[in-house]
PDB file of C-alpha atoms in Angstrom:
ATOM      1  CA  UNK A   1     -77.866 100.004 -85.175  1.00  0.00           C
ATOM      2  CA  UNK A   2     -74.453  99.596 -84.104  1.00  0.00           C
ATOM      3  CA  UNK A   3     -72.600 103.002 -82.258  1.00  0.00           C
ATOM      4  CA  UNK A   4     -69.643 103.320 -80.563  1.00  0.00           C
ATOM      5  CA  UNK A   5     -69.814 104.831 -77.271  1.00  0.00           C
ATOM      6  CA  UNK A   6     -73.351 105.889 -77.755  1.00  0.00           C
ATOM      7  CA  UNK A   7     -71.611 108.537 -79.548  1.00  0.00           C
ATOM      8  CA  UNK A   8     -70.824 107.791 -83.189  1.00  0.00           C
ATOM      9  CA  UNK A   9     -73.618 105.537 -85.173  1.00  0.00           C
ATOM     10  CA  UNK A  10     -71.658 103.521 -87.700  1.00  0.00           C
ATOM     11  CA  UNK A  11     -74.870 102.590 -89.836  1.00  0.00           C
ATOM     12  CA  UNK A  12     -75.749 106.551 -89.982  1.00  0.00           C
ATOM     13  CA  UNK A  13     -72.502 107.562 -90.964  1.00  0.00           C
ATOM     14  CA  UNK A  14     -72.076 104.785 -93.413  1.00  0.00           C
ATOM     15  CA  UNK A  15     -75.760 105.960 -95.132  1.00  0.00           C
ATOM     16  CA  UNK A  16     -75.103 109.195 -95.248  1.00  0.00           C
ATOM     17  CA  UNK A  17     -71.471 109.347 -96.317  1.00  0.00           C
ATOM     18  CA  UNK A  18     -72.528 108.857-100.119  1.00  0.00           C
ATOM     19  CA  UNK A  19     -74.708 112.174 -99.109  1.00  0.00           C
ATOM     20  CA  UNK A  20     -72.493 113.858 -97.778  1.00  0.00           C
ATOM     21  CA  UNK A  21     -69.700 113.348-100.004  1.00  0.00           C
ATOM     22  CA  UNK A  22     -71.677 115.070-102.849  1.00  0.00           C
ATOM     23  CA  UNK A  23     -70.557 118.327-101.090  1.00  0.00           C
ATOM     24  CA  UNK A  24     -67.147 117.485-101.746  1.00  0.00           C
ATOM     25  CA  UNK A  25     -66.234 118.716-105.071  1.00  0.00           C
ATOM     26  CA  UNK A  26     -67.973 122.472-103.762  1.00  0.00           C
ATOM     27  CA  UNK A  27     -65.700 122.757-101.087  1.00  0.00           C
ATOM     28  CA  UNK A  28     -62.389 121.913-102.814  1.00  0.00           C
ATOM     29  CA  UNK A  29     -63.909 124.300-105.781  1.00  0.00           C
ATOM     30  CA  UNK A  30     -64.342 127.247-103.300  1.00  0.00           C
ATOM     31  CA  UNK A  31     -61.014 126.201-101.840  1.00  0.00           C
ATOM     32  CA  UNK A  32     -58.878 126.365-104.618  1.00  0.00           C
ATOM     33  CA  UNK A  33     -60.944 129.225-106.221  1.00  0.00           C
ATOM     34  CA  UNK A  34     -60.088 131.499-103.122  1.00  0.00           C
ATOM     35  CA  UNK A  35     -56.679 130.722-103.001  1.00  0.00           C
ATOM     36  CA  UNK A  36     -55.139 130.441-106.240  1.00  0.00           C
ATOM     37  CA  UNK A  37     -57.268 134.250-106.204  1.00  0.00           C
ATOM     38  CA  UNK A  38     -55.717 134.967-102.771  1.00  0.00           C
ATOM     39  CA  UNK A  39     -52.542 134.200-103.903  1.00  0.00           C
ATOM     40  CA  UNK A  40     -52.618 136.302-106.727  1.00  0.00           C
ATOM     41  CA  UNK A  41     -54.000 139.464-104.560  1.00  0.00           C
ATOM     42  CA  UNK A  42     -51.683 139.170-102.188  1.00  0.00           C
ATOM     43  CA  UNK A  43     -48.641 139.192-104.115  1.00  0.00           C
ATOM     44  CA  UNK A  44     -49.732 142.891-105.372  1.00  0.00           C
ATOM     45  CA  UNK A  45     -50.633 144.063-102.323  1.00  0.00           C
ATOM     46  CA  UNK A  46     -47.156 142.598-100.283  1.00  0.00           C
ATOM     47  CA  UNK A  47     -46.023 144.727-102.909  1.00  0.00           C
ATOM     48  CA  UNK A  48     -47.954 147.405-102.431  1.00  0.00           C
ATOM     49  CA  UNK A  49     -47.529 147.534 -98.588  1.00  0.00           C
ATOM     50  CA  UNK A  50     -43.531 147.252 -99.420  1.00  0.00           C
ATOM     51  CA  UNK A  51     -43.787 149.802-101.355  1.00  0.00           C
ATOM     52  CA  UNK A  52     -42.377 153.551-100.610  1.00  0.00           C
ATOM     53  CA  UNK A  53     -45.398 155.342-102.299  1.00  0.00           C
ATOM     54  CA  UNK A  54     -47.586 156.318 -99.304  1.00  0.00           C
ATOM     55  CA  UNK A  55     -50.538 156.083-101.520  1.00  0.00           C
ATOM     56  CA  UNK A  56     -49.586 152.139-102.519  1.00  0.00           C
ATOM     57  CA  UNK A  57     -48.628 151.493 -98.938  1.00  0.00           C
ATOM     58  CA  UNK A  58     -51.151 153.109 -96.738  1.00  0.00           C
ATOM     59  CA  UNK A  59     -54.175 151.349 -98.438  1.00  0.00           C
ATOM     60  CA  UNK A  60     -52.805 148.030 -98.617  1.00  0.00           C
ATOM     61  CA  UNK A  61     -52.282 148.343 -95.231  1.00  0.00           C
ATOM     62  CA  UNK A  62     -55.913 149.431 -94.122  1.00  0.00           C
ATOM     63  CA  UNK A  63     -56.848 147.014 -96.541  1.00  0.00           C
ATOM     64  CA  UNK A  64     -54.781 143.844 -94.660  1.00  0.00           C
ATOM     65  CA  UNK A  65     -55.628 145.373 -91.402  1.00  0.00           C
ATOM     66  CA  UNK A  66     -59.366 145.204 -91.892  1.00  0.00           C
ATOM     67  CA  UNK A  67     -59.487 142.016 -93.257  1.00  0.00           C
ATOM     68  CA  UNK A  68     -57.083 140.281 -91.152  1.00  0.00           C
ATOM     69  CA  UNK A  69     -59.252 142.257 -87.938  1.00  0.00           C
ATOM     70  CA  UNK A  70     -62.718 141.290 -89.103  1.00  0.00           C
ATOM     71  CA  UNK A  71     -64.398 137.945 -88.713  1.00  0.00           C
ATOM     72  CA  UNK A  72     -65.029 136.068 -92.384  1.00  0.00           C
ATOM     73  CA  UNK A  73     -68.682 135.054 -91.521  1.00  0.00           C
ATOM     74  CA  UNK A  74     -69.603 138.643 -90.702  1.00  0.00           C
ATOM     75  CA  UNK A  75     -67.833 139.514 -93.913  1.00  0.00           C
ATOM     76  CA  UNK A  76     -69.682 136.823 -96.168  1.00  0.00           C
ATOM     77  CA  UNK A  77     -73.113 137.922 -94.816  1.00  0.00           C
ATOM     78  CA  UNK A  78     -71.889 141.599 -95.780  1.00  0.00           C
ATOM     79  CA  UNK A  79     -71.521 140.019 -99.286  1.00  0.00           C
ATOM     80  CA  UNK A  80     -74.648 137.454 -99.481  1.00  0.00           C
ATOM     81  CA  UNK A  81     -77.107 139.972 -97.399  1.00  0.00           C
ATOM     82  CA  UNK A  82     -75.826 143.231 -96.873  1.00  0.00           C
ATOM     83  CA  UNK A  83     -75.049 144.041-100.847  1.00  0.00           C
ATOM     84  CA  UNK A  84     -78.509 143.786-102.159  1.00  0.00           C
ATOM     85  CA  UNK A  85     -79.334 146.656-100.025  1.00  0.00           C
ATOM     86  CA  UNK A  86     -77.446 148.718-102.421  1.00  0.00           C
ATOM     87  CA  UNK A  87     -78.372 146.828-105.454  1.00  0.00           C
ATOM     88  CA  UNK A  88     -75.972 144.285-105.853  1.00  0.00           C
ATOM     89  CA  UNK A  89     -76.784 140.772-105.998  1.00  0.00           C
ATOM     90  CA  UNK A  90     -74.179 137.770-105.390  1.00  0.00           C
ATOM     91  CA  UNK A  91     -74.819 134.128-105.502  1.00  0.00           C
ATOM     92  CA  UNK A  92     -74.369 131.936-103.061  1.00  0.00           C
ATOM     93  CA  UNK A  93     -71.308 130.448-104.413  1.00  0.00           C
ATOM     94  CA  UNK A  94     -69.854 133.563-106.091  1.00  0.00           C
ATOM     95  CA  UNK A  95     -70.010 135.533-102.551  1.00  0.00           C
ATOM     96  CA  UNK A  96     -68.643 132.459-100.999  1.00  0.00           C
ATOM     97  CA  UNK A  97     -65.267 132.626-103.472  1.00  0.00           C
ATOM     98  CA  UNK A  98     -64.733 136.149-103.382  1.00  0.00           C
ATOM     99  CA  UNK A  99     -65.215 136.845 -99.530  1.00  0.00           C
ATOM    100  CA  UNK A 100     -62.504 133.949 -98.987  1.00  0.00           C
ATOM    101  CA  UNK A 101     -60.667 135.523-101.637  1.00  0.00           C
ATOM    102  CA  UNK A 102     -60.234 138.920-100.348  1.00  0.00           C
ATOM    103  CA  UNK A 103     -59.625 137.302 -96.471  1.00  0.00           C
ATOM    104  CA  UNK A 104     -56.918 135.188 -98.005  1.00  0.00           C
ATOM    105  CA  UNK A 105     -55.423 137.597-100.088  1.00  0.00           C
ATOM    106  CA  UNK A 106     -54.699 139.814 -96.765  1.00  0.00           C
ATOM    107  CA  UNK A 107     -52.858 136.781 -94.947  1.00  0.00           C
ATOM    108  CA  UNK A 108     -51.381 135.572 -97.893  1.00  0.00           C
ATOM    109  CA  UNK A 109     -49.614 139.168 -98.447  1.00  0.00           C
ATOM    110  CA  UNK A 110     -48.060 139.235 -94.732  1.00  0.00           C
ATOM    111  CA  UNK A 111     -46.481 135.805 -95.542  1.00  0.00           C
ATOM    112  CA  UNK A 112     -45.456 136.901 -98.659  1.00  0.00           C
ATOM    113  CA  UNK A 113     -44.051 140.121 -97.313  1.00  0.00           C
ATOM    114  CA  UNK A 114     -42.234 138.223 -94.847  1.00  0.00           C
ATOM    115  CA  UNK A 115     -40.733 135.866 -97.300  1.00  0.00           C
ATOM    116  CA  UNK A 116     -39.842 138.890 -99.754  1.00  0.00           C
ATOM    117  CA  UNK A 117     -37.757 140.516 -96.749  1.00  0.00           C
ATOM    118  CA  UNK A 118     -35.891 137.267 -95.863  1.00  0.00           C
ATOM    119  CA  UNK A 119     -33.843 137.216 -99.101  1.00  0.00           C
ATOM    120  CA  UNK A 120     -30.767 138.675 -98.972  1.00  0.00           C
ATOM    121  CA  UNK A 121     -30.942 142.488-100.363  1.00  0.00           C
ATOM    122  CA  UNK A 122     -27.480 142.566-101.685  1.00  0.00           C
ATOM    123  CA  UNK A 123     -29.107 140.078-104.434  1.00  0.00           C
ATOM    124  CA  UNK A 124     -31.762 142.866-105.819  1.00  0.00           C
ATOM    125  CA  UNK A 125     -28.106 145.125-106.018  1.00  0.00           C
ATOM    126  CA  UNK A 126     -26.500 142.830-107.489  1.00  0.00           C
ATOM    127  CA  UNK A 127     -29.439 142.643-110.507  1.00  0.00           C
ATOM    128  CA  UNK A 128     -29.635 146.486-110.358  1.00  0.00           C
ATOM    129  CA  UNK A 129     -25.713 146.347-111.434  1.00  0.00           C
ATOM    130  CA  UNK A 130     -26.092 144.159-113.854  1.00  0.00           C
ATOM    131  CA  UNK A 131     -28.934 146.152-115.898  1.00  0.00           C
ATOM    132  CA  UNK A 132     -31.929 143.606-114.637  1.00  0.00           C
ATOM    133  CA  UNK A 133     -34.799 145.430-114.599  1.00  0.00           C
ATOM    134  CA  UNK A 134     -37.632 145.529-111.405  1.00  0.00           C
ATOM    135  CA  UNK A 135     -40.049 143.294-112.653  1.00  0.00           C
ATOM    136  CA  UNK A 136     -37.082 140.640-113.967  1.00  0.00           C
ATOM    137  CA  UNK A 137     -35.229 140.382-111.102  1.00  0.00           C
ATOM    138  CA  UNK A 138     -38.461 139.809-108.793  1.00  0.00           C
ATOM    139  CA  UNK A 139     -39.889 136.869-111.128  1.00  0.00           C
ATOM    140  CA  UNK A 140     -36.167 135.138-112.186  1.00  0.00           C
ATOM    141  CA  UNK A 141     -34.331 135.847-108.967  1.00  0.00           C
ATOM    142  CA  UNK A 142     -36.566 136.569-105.669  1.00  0.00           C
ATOM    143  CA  UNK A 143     -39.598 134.587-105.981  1.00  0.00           C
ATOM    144  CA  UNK A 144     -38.492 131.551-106.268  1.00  0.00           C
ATOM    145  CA  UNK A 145     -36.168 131.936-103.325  1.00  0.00           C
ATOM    146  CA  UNK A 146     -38.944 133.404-101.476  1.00  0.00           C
ATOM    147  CA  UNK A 147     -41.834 131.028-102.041  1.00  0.00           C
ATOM    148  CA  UNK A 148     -39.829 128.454-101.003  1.00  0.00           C
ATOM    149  CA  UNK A 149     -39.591 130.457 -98.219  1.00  0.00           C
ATOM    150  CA  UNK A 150     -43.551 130.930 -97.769  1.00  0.00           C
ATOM    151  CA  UNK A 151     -44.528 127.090 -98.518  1.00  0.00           C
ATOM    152  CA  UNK A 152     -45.055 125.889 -94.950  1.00  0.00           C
ATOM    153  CA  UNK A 153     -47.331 128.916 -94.125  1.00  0.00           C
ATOM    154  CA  UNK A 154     -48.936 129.407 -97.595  1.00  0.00           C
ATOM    155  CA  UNK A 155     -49.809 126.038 -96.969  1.00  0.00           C
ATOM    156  CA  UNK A 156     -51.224 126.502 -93.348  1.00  0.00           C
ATOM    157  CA  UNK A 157     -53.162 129.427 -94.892  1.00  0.00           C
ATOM    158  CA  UNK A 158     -54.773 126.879 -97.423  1.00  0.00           C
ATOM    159  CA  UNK A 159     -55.479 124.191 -94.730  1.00  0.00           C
ATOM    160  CA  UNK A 160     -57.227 126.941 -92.677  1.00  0.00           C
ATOM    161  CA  UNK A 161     -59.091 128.064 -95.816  1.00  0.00           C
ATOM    162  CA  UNK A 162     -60.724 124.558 -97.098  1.00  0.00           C
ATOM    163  CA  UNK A 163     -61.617 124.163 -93.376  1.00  0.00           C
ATOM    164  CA  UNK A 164     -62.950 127.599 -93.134  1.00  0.00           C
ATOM    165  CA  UNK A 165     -65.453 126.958 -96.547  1.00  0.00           C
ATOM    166  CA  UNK A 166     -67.795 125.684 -93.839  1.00  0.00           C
ATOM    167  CA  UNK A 167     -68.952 128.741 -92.607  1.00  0.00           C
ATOM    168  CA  UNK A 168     -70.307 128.741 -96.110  1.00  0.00           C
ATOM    169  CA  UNK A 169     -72.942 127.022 -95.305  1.00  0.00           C
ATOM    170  CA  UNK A 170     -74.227 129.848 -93.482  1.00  0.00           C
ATOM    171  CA  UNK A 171     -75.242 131.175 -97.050  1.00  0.00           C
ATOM    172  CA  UNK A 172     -76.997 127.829 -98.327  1.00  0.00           C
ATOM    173  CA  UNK A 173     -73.817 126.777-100.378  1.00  0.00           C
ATOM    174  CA  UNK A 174     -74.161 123.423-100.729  1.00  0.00           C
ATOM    175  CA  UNK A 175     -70.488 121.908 -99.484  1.00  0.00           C
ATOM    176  CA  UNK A 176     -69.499 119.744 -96.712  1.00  0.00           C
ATOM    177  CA  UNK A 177     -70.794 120.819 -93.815  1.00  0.00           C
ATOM    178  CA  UNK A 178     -74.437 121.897 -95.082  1.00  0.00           C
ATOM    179  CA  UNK A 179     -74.803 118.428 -96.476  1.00  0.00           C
ATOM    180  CA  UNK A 180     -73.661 117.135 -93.341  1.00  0.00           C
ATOM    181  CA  UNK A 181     -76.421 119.879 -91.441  1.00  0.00           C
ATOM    182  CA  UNK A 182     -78.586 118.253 -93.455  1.00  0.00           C
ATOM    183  CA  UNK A 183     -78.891 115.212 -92.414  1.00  0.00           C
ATOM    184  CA  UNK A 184     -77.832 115.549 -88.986  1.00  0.00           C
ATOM    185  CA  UNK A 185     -81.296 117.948 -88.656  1.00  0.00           C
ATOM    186  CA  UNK A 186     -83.531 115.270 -89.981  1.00  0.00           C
ATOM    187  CA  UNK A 187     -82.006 112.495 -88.385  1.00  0.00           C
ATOM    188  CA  UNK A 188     -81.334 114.230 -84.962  1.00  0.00           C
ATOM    189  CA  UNK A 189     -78.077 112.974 -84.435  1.00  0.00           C
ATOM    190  CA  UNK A 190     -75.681 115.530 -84.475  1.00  0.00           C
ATOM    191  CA  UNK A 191     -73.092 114.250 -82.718  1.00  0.00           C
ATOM    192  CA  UNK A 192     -72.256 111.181 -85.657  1.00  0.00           C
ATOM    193  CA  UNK A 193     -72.613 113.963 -88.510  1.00  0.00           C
ATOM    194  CA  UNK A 194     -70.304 116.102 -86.858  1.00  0.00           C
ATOM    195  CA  UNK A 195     -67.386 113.553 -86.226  1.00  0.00           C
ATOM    196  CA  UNK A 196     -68.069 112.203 -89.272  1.00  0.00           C
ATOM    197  CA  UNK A 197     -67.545 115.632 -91.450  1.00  0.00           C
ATOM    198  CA  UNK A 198     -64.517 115.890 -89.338  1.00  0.00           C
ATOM    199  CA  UNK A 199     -62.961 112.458 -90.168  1.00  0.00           C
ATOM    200  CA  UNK A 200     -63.195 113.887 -94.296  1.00  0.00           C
ATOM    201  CA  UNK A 201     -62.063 117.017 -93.177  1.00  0.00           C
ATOM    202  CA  UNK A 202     -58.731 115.471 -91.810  1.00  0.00           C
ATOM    203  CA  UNK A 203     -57.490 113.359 -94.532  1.00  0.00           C
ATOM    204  CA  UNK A 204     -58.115 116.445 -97.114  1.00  0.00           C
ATOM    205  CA  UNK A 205     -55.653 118.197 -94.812  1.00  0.00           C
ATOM    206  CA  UNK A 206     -53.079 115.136 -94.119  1.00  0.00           C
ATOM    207  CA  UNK A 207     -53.284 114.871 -98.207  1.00  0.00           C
ATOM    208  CA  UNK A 208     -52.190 119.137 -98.840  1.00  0.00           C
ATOM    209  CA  UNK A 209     -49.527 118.464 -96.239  1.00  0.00           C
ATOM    210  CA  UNK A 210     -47.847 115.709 -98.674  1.00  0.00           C
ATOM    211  CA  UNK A 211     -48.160 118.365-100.997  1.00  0.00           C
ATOM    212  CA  UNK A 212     -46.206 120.833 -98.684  1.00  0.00           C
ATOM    213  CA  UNK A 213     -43.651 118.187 -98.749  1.00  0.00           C
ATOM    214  CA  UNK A 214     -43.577 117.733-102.352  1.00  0.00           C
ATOM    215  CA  UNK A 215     -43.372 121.472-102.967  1.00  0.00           C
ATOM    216  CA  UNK A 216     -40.776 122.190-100.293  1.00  0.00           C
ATOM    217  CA  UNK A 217     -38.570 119.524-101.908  1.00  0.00           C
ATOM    218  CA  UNK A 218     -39.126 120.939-105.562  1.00  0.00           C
ATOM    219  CA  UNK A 219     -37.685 124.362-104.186  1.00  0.00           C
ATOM    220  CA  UNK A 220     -35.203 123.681-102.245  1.00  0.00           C
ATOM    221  CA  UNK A 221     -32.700 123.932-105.170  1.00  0.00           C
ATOM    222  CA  UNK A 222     -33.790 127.778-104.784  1.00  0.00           C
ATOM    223  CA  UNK A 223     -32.168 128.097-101.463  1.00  0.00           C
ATOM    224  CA  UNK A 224     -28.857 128.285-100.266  1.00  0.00           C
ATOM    225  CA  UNK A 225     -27.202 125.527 -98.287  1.00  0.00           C
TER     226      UNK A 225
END
């Protein structure tokens, strides 16, 4: 058995990667799931909280505010234990996608808020002069300036998200970390399971910041030099 520092046993890790791994394709399912979802949300409701209707703003504010405030385990065992109290039953995986749904969604609106605000005004004017309707001028002429804009932290949001699907293991979805849980319980070793799930954690993340890069580069023709 050969460890390193009495900490990390090679052989283990080695053995149980192939395990482990099978959790993979769950995690970057729930990942991408909740965000391209998030993404989508969030949009509306940076919209909504822009908004001048009280009745659009005030709710999408309570609505970020409470989801932002709360912690996402407590709201995933809301979904996965507390809903069949009234009747309604979620899956495992199905609460696991929409709780990190609806907690991205509230952090993805702030950053898209704050990207929305950082393009010049005089450029929704200018559209409004020239006969461009709402909806036109926000999809031809504002979002792509802004999500270039909102790349770096959209993308923090995402890293934060797959690394966040482990809590779903709470609710017996079978990803990364429960795998890992697995086999650290029955071989008592903790300590190599854990640093192990970490070292696939990290290159998932080093890999979506090349994407940053990539995506950054693509829309920088959006953006004024």
């Amino acid at each position: 058995m050969m460890e390193i520092g009495g900490l990390f046993d090679v052989q283990l890790a080695l053995e149980s990667l192939p395990f482990v791994l099978e959790g993979l394709p769950m995690t970057i399912l729930i990942s991408i799931a909740s965000m391209g979802i998030g993404l989508v949300l969030g949009l509306f409701l940076a919209l909504a909280r822009s908004s001048e209707n009280i009745l659009l703003r005030w709710p999408a504010r309570i609505y970020i505010s409470f989801m932002r405030g709360t912690p996402i385990l407590v709201f995933l065992f809301i979904l996965y234990f507390g809903l069949p109290v009234i009747g309604i039953r979620l899956d495992a995986i199905s609460a696991a996608i929409l709780g990190f749904s609806l907690n991205c969604a509230a952090y993805s609106a702030e950053t898209y808020r704050a990207s929305l605000s950082s393009v010049d005004k005089g450029q929704w004017e200018a559209s409004a002069a020239l006969g461009m309707g709402y909806w036109f001028t926000l999809r031809s002429i504002i979002l792509p300036q802004a999500v270039r804009i909102a790349i770096p932290p959209m993308t923090n949001i995402f890293m934060d998200l797959v690394k966040a699907t482990s809590l779903a293991a709470v609710i017996t979805v079978p990803e990364l970390f429960q795998k890992t849980q697995i086999v650290a319980g029955r071989e008592f070793d903790a300590m190599t399971m854990y640093i192990l799930v970490a070292l696939i954690y990290w290159p998932i993340c080093i890999a979506i910041g090349y994407l940053q890069e990539s995506m950054e580069k693509r829309f920088s023709k959006y953006v004024a030099t």
